[in-house]
Amino acid sequence: MAYDVNTTTPEGEKRLRRVARICEGFGQRVQYSVFEVTCSPTLFAQLLAKLQDTVDPELDSLRIYPIRSDFKRDVVRMGRCRELPTDRSWTI
Amino acid sequence: MAYDVNTTTPEGEKRLRRVARICEGFGQRVQYSVFEVTCSPTLFAQLLAKLQDTVDPELDSLRIYPIRSDFKRDVVRMGRCRELPTDRSWTI
Protein backbone atom coordinates (compact mmCIF):
# COMPACT_ATOMS: atom_id res chain seq x y z
CA MET A 1 0.00 0.00 0.00
CA ALA A 2 1.48 3.37 -1.00
CA TYR A 3 0.08 6.86 -0.63
CA ASP A 4 0.80 10.42 -1.73
CA VAL A 5 -1.06 12.89 0.45
CA ASN A 6 -0.99 16.55 -0.58
CA THR A 7 0.48 18.41 2.39
CA THR A 8 0.46 21.96 1.02
CA THR A 9 -2.24 22.84 3.57
CA PRO A 10 -2.64 22.21 7.34
CA GLU A 11 -5.61 19.96 6.48
CA GLY A 12 -3.31 17.95 4.23
CA GLU A 13 -0.79 17.55 7.07
CA LYS A 14 -3.65 16.32 9.26
CA ARG A 15 -4.83 13.86 6.58
CA LEU A 16 -1.27 12.51 6.22
CA ARG A 17 -1.00 11.84 9.95
CA ARG A 18 -4.45 10.21 9.98
CA VAL A 19 -3.69 7.97 6.96
CA ALA A 20 -0.39 6.91 8.58
CA ARG A 21 -2.11 6.18 11.91
CA ILE A 22 -4.79 4.10 10.14
CA CYS A 23 -2.15 2.11 8.25
CA GLU A 24 -0.09 1.56 11.43
CA GLY A 25 -3.18 -0.03 12.93
CA PHE A 26 -3.35 -2.62 10.16
CA GLY A 27 0.17 -3.22 8.90
CA GLN A 28 3.88 -2.49 9.01
CA ARG A 29 5.55 0.66 7.69
CA VAL A 30 8.39 -0.24 5.32
CA GLN A 31 9.02 3.20 3.83
CA TYR A 32 7.90 6.72 4.64
CA SER A 33 4.56 6.24 2.83
CA VAL A 34 4.58 2.53 2.06
CA PHE A 35 3.01 -0.15 4.28
CA GLU A 36 2.79 -3.90 4.05
CA VAL A 37 -0.54 -5.23 5.31
CA THR A 38 -1.45 -8.88 5.84
CA CYS A 39 -5.07 -9.19 7.01
CA SER A 40 -8.42 -10.94 6.56
CA PRO A 41 -11.00 -9.75 3.99
CA THR A 42 -13.11 -8.40 6.87
CA LEU A 43 -10.27 -6.30 8.27
CA PHE A 44 -9.36 -5.21 4.75
CA ALA A 45 -12.90 -3.88 4.25
CA GLN A 46 -12.58 -1.91 7.51
CA LEU A 47 -9.23 -0.53 6.39
CA LEU A 48 -10.67 0.61 3.06
CA ALA A 49 -13.63 2.28 4.75
CA LYS A 50 -11.38 4.24 7.12
CA LEU A 51 -9.08 5.30 4.29
CA GLN A 52 -12.01 6.28 2.08
CA ASP A 53 -13.23 8.61 4.85
CA THR A 54 -9.79 10.23 5.10
CA VAL A 55 -8.22 10.49 1.64
CA ASP A 56 -9.13 13.60 -0.40
CA PRO A 57 -10.06 12.19 -3.82
CA GLU A 58 -9.02 15.41 -5.59
CA LEU A 59 -5.70 16.02 -3.85
CA ASP A 60 -4.37 12.67 -2.62
CA SER A 61 -3.47 9.31 -4.17
CA LEU A 62 -3.50 5.89 -2.55
CA ARG A 63 -2.82 2.54 -4.19
CA ILE A 64 -3.14 -0.95 -2.76
CA TYR A 65 -1.50 -3.82 -4.62
CA PRO A 66 -2.69 -7.34 -3.81
CA ILE A 67 0.34 -9.57 -3.41
CA ARG A 68 0.67 -13.31 -2.75
CA SER A 69 0.82 -14.04 0.98
CA ASP A 70 4.32 -15.57 0.62
CA PHE A 71 5.55 -12.44 -1.17
CA LYS A 72 8.24 -11.64 1.38
CA ARG A 73 10.69 -14.04 -0.27
CA ASP A 74 10.48 -12.28 -3.62
CA VAL A 75 10.65 -8.64 -2.53
CA VAL A 76 13.80 -6.93 -3.82
CA ARG A 77 15.21 -4.64 -1.13
CA MET A 78 17.95 -2.07 -1.62
CA GLY A 79 19.34 0.14 1.12
CA ARG A 80 17.74 0.73 4.52
CA CYS A 81 15.13 -1.77 5.71
CA ARG A 82 12.61 -0.50 8.29
CA GLU A 83 10.43 -3.53 8.80
CA LEU A 84 10.56 -5.83 11.81
CA PRO A 85 10.86 -9.53 11.00
CA THR A 86 7.39 -11.02 11.20
CA ASP A 87 8.39 -14.67 11.32
CA ARG A 88 8.61 -14.64 15.14
CA SER A 89 6.80 -12.93 18.04
CA TRP A 90 8.00 -9.73 19.77
CA THR A 91 7.78 -8.87 23.50
CA ILE A 92 6.96 -5.15 23.93
CA MET B 1 8.53 -0.36 -7.07
CA ALA B 2 8.73 2.30 -4.33
CA TYR B 3 11.68 4.32 -3.08
CA ASP B 4 12.61 6.67 -0.28
CA VAL B 5 15.73 8.64 -1.17
CA ASN B 6 17.29 10.79 1.56
CA THR B 7 17.33 14.31 0.15
CA THR B 8 18.87 16.17 3.08
CA THR B 9 21.99 16.79 0.98
CA PRO B 10 22.55 18.02 -2.61
CA GLU B 11 23.93 14.54 -3.42
CA GLY B 12 20.65 13.09 -2.18
CA GLU B 13 18.67 15.42 -4.44
CA LYS B 14 20.86 14.26 -7.34
CA ARG B 15 20.32 10.59 -6.43
CA LEU B 16 16.54 11.15 -6.31
CA ARG B 17 16.51 12.66 -9.81
CA ARG B 18 18.70 9.85 -11.12
CA VAL B 19 16.53 7.09 -9.56
CA ALA B 20 13.40 8.74 -11.01
CA ARG B 21 15.01 9.02 -14.45
CA ILE B 22 16.07 5.36 -14.37
CA CYS B 23 12.55 4.26 -13.37
CA GLU B 24 10.97 6.46 -16.08
CA GLY B 25 13.08 4.56 -18.59
CA PHE B 26 11.60 1.22 -17.53
CA GLY B 27 8.07 1.87 -16.28
CA GLN B 28 5.23 4.25 -15.48
CA ARG B 29 5.13 6.65 -12.54
CA VAL B 30 1.90 6.22 -10.56
CA GLN B 31 2.81 8.24 -7.47
CA TYR B 32 5.61 10.63 -6.56
CA SER B 33 8.00 7.77 -5.73
CA VAL B 34 6.09 4.72 -6.93
CA PHE B 35 6.45 3.13 -10.38
CA GLU B 36 4.81 0.22 -12.10
CA VAL B 37 7.22 -1.72 -14.30
CA THR B 38 6.32 -4.51 -16.72
CA CYS B 39 9.46 -5.90 -18.38
CA SER B 40 11.45 -8.99 -19.35
CA PRO B 41 13.88 -10.66 -16.92
CA THR B 42 16.75 -9.28 -19.00
CA LEU B 43 15.51 -5.70 -18.75
CA PHE B 44 14.76 -6.25 -15.06
CA ALA B 45 18.39 -7.24 -14.48
CA GLN B 46 19.53 -4.04 -16.22
CA LEU B 47 17.12 -1.99 -14.10
CA LEU B 48 18.46 -3.53 -10.89
CA ALA B 49 22.07 -2.93 -11.92
CA LYS B 50 21.41 0.77 -12.65
CA LEU B 51 19.53 1.23 -9.37
CA GLN B 52 22.22 -0.59 -7.41
CA ASP B 53 24.80 1.89 -8.79
CA THR B 54 22.66 4.84 -7.71
CA VAL B 55 20.93 4.05 -4.38
CA ASP B 56 22.94 4.82 -1.23
CA PRO B 57 22.57 1.65 0.87
CA GLU B 58 23.00 3.57 4.13
CA LEU B 59 20.66 6.49 3.43
CA ASP B 60 18.06 5.35 0.89
CA SER B 61 15.45 2.59 0.67
CA LEU B 62 14.07 0.93 -2.45
CA ARG B 63 11.62 -1.96 -2.62
CA ILE B 64 10.41 -3.91 -5.63
CA TYR B 65 7.35 -6.11 -5.25
CA PRO B 66 6.78 -8.82 -7.86
CA ILE B 67 3.13 -8.76 -8.90
CA ARG B 68 1.14 -10.96 -11.27
CA SER B 69 1.15 -9.55 -14.81
CA ASP B 70 -2.65 -9.18 -14.78
CA PHE B 71 -2.47 -7.21 -11.51
CA LYS B 72 -4.02 -4.07 -12.94
CA ARG B 73 -7.53 -5.42 -12.36
CA ASP B 74 -6.95 -5.93 -8.66
CA VAL B 75 -5.21 -2.69 -7.75
CA VAL B 76 -7.29 -0.57 -5.34
CA ARG B 77 -7.01 3.10 -6.32
CA MET B 78 -8.20 6.03 -4.22
CA GLY B 79 -7.97 9.68 -5.26
CA ARG B 80 -5.82 11.01 -8.08
CA CYS B 81 -4.59 8.54 -10.68
CA ARG B 82 -1.44 9.53 -12.59
CA GLU B 83 -0.94 6.58 -14.88
CA LEU B 84 -1.78 6.48 -18.57
CA PRO B 85 -3.98 3.54 -19.67
CA THR B 86 -1.64 0.89 -21.07
CA ASP B 87 -4.30 -1.18 -22.84
CA ARG B 88 -3.96 0.89 -26.06
CA SER B 89 -1.21 2.70 -27.95
CA TRP B 90 -0.47 6.44 -27.64
CA THR B 91 0.62 8.85 -30.42
CA ILE B 92 3.21 11.32 -29.06
PDB file of C-alpha atoms in Angstrom:
ATOM      1  CA  MET A   1       0.000   0.000   0.000  1.00  0.00           C
ATOM      2  CA  ALA A   2       1.478   3.365  -1.002  1.00  0.00           C
ATOM      3  CA  TYR A   3       0.082   6.859  -0.635  1.00  0.00           C
ATOM      4  CA  ASP A   4       0.797  10.415  -1.732  1.00  0.00           C
ATOM      5  CA  VAL A   5      -1.060  12.887   0.451  1.00  0.00           C
ATOM      6  CA  ASN A   6      -0.991  16.546  -0.582  1.00  0.00           C
ATOM      7  CA  THR A   7       0.480  18.408   2.395  1.00  0.00           C
ATOM      8  CA  THR A   8       0.457  21.960   1.022  1.00  0.00           C
ATOM      9  CA  THR A   9      -2.236  22.844   3.567  1.00  0.00           C
ATOM     10  CA  PRO A  10      -2.635  22.207   7.335  1.00  0.00           C
ATOM     11  CA  GLU A  11      -5.612  19.965   6.483  1.00  0.00           C
ATOM     12  CA  GLY A  12      -3.308  17.947   4.226  1.00  0.00           C
ATOM     13  CA  GLU A  13      -0.788  17.553   7.074  1.00  0.00           C
ATOM     14  CA  LYS A  14      -3.647  16.318   9.264  1.00  0.00           C
ATOM     15  CA  ARG A  15      -4.833  13.857   6.582  1.00  0.00           C
ATOM     16  CA  LEU A  16      -1.273  12.511   6.220  1.00  0.00           C
ATOM     17  CA  ARG A  17      -1.004  11.843   9.954  1.00  0.00           C
ATOM     18  CA  ARG A  18      -4.447  10.213   9.984  1.00  0.00           C
ATOM     19  CA  VAL A  19      -3.687   7.972   6.961  1.00  0.00           C
ATOM     20  CA  ALA A  20      -0.389   6.908   8.581  1.00  0.00           C
ATOM     21  CA  ARG A  21      -2.108   6.185  11.912  1.00  0.00           C
ATOM     22  CA  ILE A  22      -4.787   4.101  10.144  1.00  0.00           C
ATOM     23  CA  CYS A  23      -2.145   2.107   8.247  1.00  0.00           C
ATOM     24  CA  GLU A  24      -0.095   1.561  11.427  1.00  0.00           C
ATOM     25  CA  GLY A  25      -3.180  -0.033  12.926  1.00  0.00           C
ATOM     26  CA  PHE A  26      -3.352  -2.618  10.157  1.00  0.00           C
ATOM     27  CA  GLY A  27       0.173  -3.220   8.904  1.00  0.00           C
ATOM     28  CA  GLN A  28       3.881  -2.492   9.011  1.00  0.00           C
ATOM     29  CA  ARG A  29       5.546   0.656   7.690  1.00  0.00           C
ATOM     30  CA  VAL A  30       8.391  -0.236   5.316  1.00  0.00           C
ATOM     31  CA  GLN A  31       9.021   3.200   3.835  1.00  0.00           C
ATOM     32  CA  TYR A  32       7.899   6.717   4.642  1.00  0.00           C
ATOM     33  CA  SER A  33       4.556   6.239   2.835  1.00  0.00           C
ATOM     34  CA  VAL A  34       4.580   2.525   2.064  1.00  0.00           C
ATOM     35  CA  PHE A  35       3.013  -0.152   4.276  1.00  0.00           C
ATOM     36  CA  GLU A  36       2.786  -3.900   4.054  1.00  0.00           C
ATOM     37  CA  VAL A  37      -0.544  -5.234   5.306  1.00  0.00           C
ATOM     38  CA  THR A  38      -1.448  -8.879   5.842  1.00  0.00           C
ATOM     39  CA  CYS A  39      -5.068  -9.194   7.013  1.00  0.00           C
ATOM     40  CA  SER A  40      -8.424 -10.939   6.563  1.00  0.00           C
ATOM     41  CA  PRO A  41     -11.000  -9.747   3.991  1.00  0.00           C
ATOM     42  CA  THR A  42     -13.111  -8.396   6.868  1.00  0.00           C
ATOM     43  CA  LEU A  43     -10.266  -6.304   8.266  1.00  0.00           C
ATOM     44  CA  PHE A  44      -9.359  -5.214   4.749  1.00  0.00           C
ATOM     45  CA  ALA A  45     -12.897  -3.883   4.253  1.00  0.00           C
ATOM     46  CA  GLN A  46     -12.580  -1.909   7.512  1.00  0.00           C
ATOM     47  CA  LEU A  47      -9.228  -0.527   6.392  1.00  0.00           C
ATOM     48  CA  LEU A  48     -10.666   0.613   3.063  1.00  0.00           C
ATOM     49  CA  ALA A  49     -13.632   2.284   4.748  1.00  0.00           C
ATOM     50  CA  LYS A  50     -11.377   4.239   7.121  1.00  0.00           C
ATOM     51  CA  LEU A  51      -9.078   5.305   4.287  1.00  0.00           C
ATOM     52  CA  GLN A  52     -12.012   6.283   2.082  1.00  0.00           C
ATOM     53  CA  ASP A  53     -13.229   8.605   4.854  1.00  0.00           C
ATOM     54  CA  THR A  54      -9.787  10.232   5.102  1.00  0.00           C
ATOM     55  CA  VAL A  55      -8.223  10.488   1.640  1.00  0.00           C
ATOM     56  CA  ASP A  56      -9.130  13.596  -0.397  1.00  0.00           C
ATOM     57  CA  PRO A  57     -10.060  12.193  -3.818  1.00  0.00           C
ATOM     58  CA  GLU A  58      -9.024  15.408  -5.587  1.00  0.00           C
ATOM     59  CA  LEU A  59      -5.701  16.020  -3.852  1.00  0.00           C
ATOM     60  CA  ASP A  60      -4.368  12.672  -2.624  1.00  0.00           C
ATOM     61  CA  SER A  61      -3.474   9.313  -4.173  1.00  0.00           C
ATOM     62  CA  LEU A  62      -3.505   5.888  -2.553  1.00  0.00           C
ATOM     63  CA  ARG A  63      -2.820   2.535  -4.186  1.00  0.00           C
ATOM     64  CA  ILE A  64      -3.140  -0.952  -2.757  1.00  0.00           C
ATOM     65  CA  TYR A  65      -1.497  -3.815  -4.619  1.00  0.00           C
ATOM     66  CA  PRO A  66      -2.689  -7.339  -3.805  1.00  0.00           C
ATOM     67  CA  ILE A  67       0.344  -9.571  -3.405  1.00  0.00           C
ATOM     68  CA  ARG A  68       0.666 -13.312  -2.752  1.00  0.00           C
ATOM     69  CA  SER A  69       0.817 -14.035   0.981  1.00  0.00           C
ATOM     70  CA  ASP A  70       4.316 -15.572   0.618  1.00  0.00           C
ATOM     71  CA  PHE A  71       5.553 -12.443  -1.174  1.00  0.00           C
ATOM     72  CA  LYS A  72       8.236 -11.636   1.383  1.00  0.00           C
ATOM     73  CA  ARG A  73      10.687 -14.043  -0.271  1.00  0.00           C
ATOM     74  CA  ASP A  74      10.476 -12.280  -3.616  1.00  0.00           C
ATOM     75  CA  VAL A  75      10.647  -8.637  -2.527  1.00  0.00           C
ATOM     76  CA  VAL A  76      13.805  -6.933  -3.821  1.00  0.00           C
ATOM     77  CA  ARG A  77      15.215  -4.642  -1.127  1.00  0.00           C
ATOM     78  CA  MET A  78      17.950  -2.073  -1.616  1.00  0.00           C
ATOM     79  CA  GLY A  79      19.338   0.138   1.123  1.00  0.00           C
ATOM     80  CA  ARG A  80      17.742   0.734   4.522  1.00  0.00           C
ATOM     81  CA  CYS A  81      15.133  -1.769   5.712  1.00  0.00           C
ATOM     82  CA  ARG A  82      12.607  -0.500   8.288  1.00  0.00           C
ATOM     83  CA  GLU A  83      10.434  -3.526   8.796  1.00  0.00           C
ATOM     84  CA  LEU A  84      10.564  -5.829  11.805  1.00  0.00           C
ATOM     85  CA  PRO A  85      10.862  -9.532  11.002  1.00  0.00           C
ATOM     86  CA  THR A  86       7.394 -11.019  11.202  1.00  0.00           C
ATOM     87  CA  ASP A  87       8.386 -14.674  11.320  1.00  0.00           C
ATOM     88  CA  ARG A  88       8.607 -14.639  15.139  1.00  0.00           C
ATOM     89  CA  SER A  89       6.801 -12.929  18.037  1.00  0.00           C
ATOM     90  CA  TRP A  90       8.005  -9.730  19.771  1.00  0.00           C
ATOM     91  CA  THR A  91       7.784  -8.873  23.498  1.00  0.00           C
ATOM     92  CA  ILE A  92       6.957  -5.154  23.934  1.00  0.00           C
TER      93      ILE A  92
ATOM     94  CA  MET B   1       8.527  -0.363  -7.066  1.00  0.00           C
ATOM     95  CA  ALA B   2       8.734   2.301  -4.326  1.00  0.00           C
ATOM     96  CA  TYR B   3      11.683   4.317  -3.085  1.00  0.00           C
ATOM     97  CA  ASP B   4      12.614   6.667  -0.278  1.00  0.00           C
ATOM     98  CA  VAL B   5      15.726   8.638  -1.170  1.00  0.00           C
ATOM     99  CA  ASN B   6      17.292  10.786   1.560  1.00  0.00           C
ATOM    100  CA  THR B   7      17.326  14.314   0.150  1.00  0.00           C
ATOM    101  CA  THR B   8      18.865  16.173   3.077  1.00  0.00           C
ATOM    102  CA  THR B   9      21.989  16.792   0.977  1.00  0.00           C
ATOM    103  CA  PRO B  10      22.546  18.017  -2.606  1.00  0.00           C
ATOM    104  CA  GLU B  11      23.931  14.541  -3.421  1.00  0.00           C
ATOM    105  CA  GLY B  12      20.649  13.090  -2.179  1.00  0.00           C
ATOM    106  CA  GLU B  13      18.667  15.421  -4.443  1.00  0.00           C
ATOM    107  CA  LYS B  14      20.858  14.265  -7.337  1.00  0.00           C
ATOM    108  CA  ARG B  15      20.315  10.591  -6.434  1.00  0.00           C
ATOM    109  CA  LEU B  16      16.540  11.152  -6.313  1.00  0.00           C
ATOM    110  CA  ARG B  17      16.509  12.663  -9.806  1.00  0.00           C
ATOM    111  CA  ARG B  18      18.701   9.850 -11.117  1.00  0.00           C
ATOM    112  CA  VAL B  19      16.528   7.086  -9.561  1.00  0.00           C
ATOM    113  CA  ALA B  20      13.398   8.736 -11.010  1.00  0.00           C
ATOM    114  CA  ARG B  21      15.006   9.022 -14.450  1.00  0.00           C
ATOM    115  CA  ILE B  22      16.066   5.362 -14.371  1.00  0.00           C
ATOM    116  CA  CYS B  23      12.549   4.262 -13.370  1.00  0.00           C
ATOM    117  CA  GLU B  24      10.975   6.455 -16.079  1.00  0.00           C
ATOM    118  CA  GLY B  25      13.082   4.557 -18.594  1.00  0.00           C
ATOM    119  CA  PHE B  26      11.599   1.223 -17.534  1.00  0.00           C
ATOM    120  CA  GLY B  27       8.074   1.868 -16.282  1.00  0.00           C
ATOM    121  CA  GLN B  28       5.235   4.248 -15.475  1.00  0.00           C
ATOM    122  CA  ARG B  29       5.130   6.647 -12.545  1.00  0.00           C
ATOM    123  CA  VAL B  30       1.900   6.216 -10.555  1.00  0.00           C
ATOM    124  CA  GLN B  31       2.810   8.235  -7.470  1.00  0.00           C
ATOM    125  CA  TYR B  32       5.612  10.633  -6.555  1.00  0.00           C
ATOM    126  CA  SER B  33       7.997   7.770  -5.733  1.00  0.00           C
ATOM    127  CA  VAL B  34       6.090   4.716  -6.932  1.00  0.00           C
ATOM    128  CA  PHE B  35       6.449   3.134 -10.377  1.00  0.00           C
ATOM    129  CA  GLU B  36       4.814   0.218 -12.099  1.00  0.00           C
ATOM    130  CA  VAL B  37       7.218  -1.718 -14.300  1.00  0.00           C
ATOM    131  CA  THR B  38       6.321  -4.510 -16.718  1.00  0.00           C
ATOM    132  CA  CYS B  39       9.457  -5.903 -18.384  1.00  0.00           C
ATOM    133  CA  SER B  40      11.446  -8.989 -19.350  1.00  0.00           C
ATOM    134  CA  PRO B  41      13.882 -10.664 -16.920  1.00  0.00           C
ATOM    135  CA  THR B  42      16.755  -9.279 -18.998  1.00  0.00           C
ATOM    136  CA  LEU B  43      15.511  -5.703 -18.747  1.00  0.00           C
ATOM    137  CA  PHE B  44      14.762  -6.245 -15.058  1.00  0.00           C
ATOM    138  CA  ALA B  45      18.395  -7.243 -14.478  1.00  0.00           C
ATOM    139  CA  GLN B  46      19.530  -4.041 -16.222  1.00  0.00           C
ATOM    140  CA  LEU B  47      17.117  -1.992 -14.099  1.00  0.00           C
ATOM    141  CA  LEU B  48      18.464  -3.530 -10.889  1.00  0.00           C
ATOM    142  CA  ALA B  49      22.074  -2.925 -11.921  1.00  0.00           C
ATOM    143  CA  LYS B  50      21.409   0.767 -12.649  1.00  0.00           C
ATOM    144  CA  LEU B  51      19.532   1.228  -9.373  1.00  0.00           C
ATOM    145  CA  GLN B  52      22.224  -0.593  -7.409  1.00  0.00           C
ATOM    146  CA  ASP B  53      24.800   1.885  -8.789  1.00  0.00           C
ATOM    147  CA  THR B  54      22.657   4.836  -7.712  1.00  0.00           C
ATOM    148  CA  VAL B  55      20.930   4.050  -4.383  1.00  0.00           C
ATOM    149  CA  ASP B  56      22.942   4.817  -1.233  1.00  0.00           C
ATOM    150  CA  PRO B  57      22.573   1.650   0.872  1.00  0.00           C
ATOM    151  CA  GLU B  58      22.999   3.574   4.134  1.00  0.00           C
ATOM    152  CA  LEU B  59      20.662   6.490   3.425  1.00  0.00           C
ATOM    153  CA  ASP B  60      18.060   5.348   0.885  1.00  0.00           C
ATOM    154  CA  SER B  61      15.448   2.593   0.670  1.00  0.00           C
ATOM    155  CA  LEU B  62      14.072   0.931  -2.450  1.00  0.00           C
ATOM    156  CA  ARG B  63      11.617  -1.955  -2.616  1.00  0.00           C
ATOM    157  CA  ILE B  64      10.413  -3.913  -5.629  1.00  0.00           C
ATOM    158  CA  TYR B  65       7.345  -6.107  -5.245  1.00  0.00           C
ATOM    159  CA  PRO B  66       6.780  -8.823  -7.865  1.00  0.00           C
ATOM    160  CA  ILE B  67       3.128  -8.761  -8.896  1.00  0.00           C
ATOM    161  CA  ARG B  68       1.140 -10.956 -11.271  1.00  0.00           C
ATOM    162  CA  SER B  69       1.151  -9.553 -14.809  1.00  0.00           C
ATOM    163  CA  ASP B  70      -2.651  -9.176 -14.775  1.00  0.00           C
ATOM    164  CA  PHE B  71      -2.469  -7.209 -11.505  1.00  0.00           C
ATOM    165  CA  LYS B  72      -4.023  -4.066 -12.944  1.00  0.00           C
ATOM    166  CA  ARG B  73      -7.528  -5.423 -12.363  1.00  0.00           C
ATOM    167  CA  ASP B  74      -6.954  -5.930  -8.657  1.00  0.00           C
ATOM    168  CA  VAL B  75      -5.206  -2.691  -7.750  1.00  0.00           C
ATOM    169  CA  VAL B  76      -7.287  -0.572  -5.343  1.00  0.00           C
ATOM    170  CA  ARG B  77      -7.014   3.097  -6.315  1.00  0.00           C
ATOM    171  CA  MET B  78      -8.202   6.034  -4.219  1.00  0.00           C
ATOM    172  CA  GLY B  79      -7.974   9.683  -5.260  1.00  0.00           C
ATOM    173  CA  ARG B  80      -5.819  11.006  -8.080  1.00  0.00           C
ATOM    174  CA  CYS B  81      -4.594   8.536 -10.682  1.00  0.00           C
ATOM    175  CA  ARG B  82      -1.444   9.530 -12.591  1.00  0.00           C
ATOM    176  CA  GLU B  83      -0.939   6.581 -14.876  1.00  0.00           C
ATOM    177  CA  LEU B  84      -1.783   6.480 -18.571  1.00  0.00           C
ATOM    178  CA  PRO B  85      -3.981   3.536 -19.670  1.00  0.00           C
ATOM    179  CA  THR B  86      -1.641   0.892 -21.066  1.00  0.00           C
ATOM    180  CA  ASP B  87      -4.298  -1.177 -22.844  1.00  0.00           C
ATOM    181  CA  ARG B  88      -3.964   0.886 -26.055  1.00  0.00           C
ATOM    182  CA  SER B  89      -1.212   2.701 -27.955  1.00  0.00           C
ATOM    183  CA  TRP B  90      -0.468   6.442 -27.644  1.00  0.00           C
ATOM    184  CA  THR B  91       0.616   8.845 -30.425  1.00  0.00           C
ATOM    185  CA  ILE B  92       3.212  11.316 -29.058  1.00  0.00           C
TER     186      ILE B  92
END
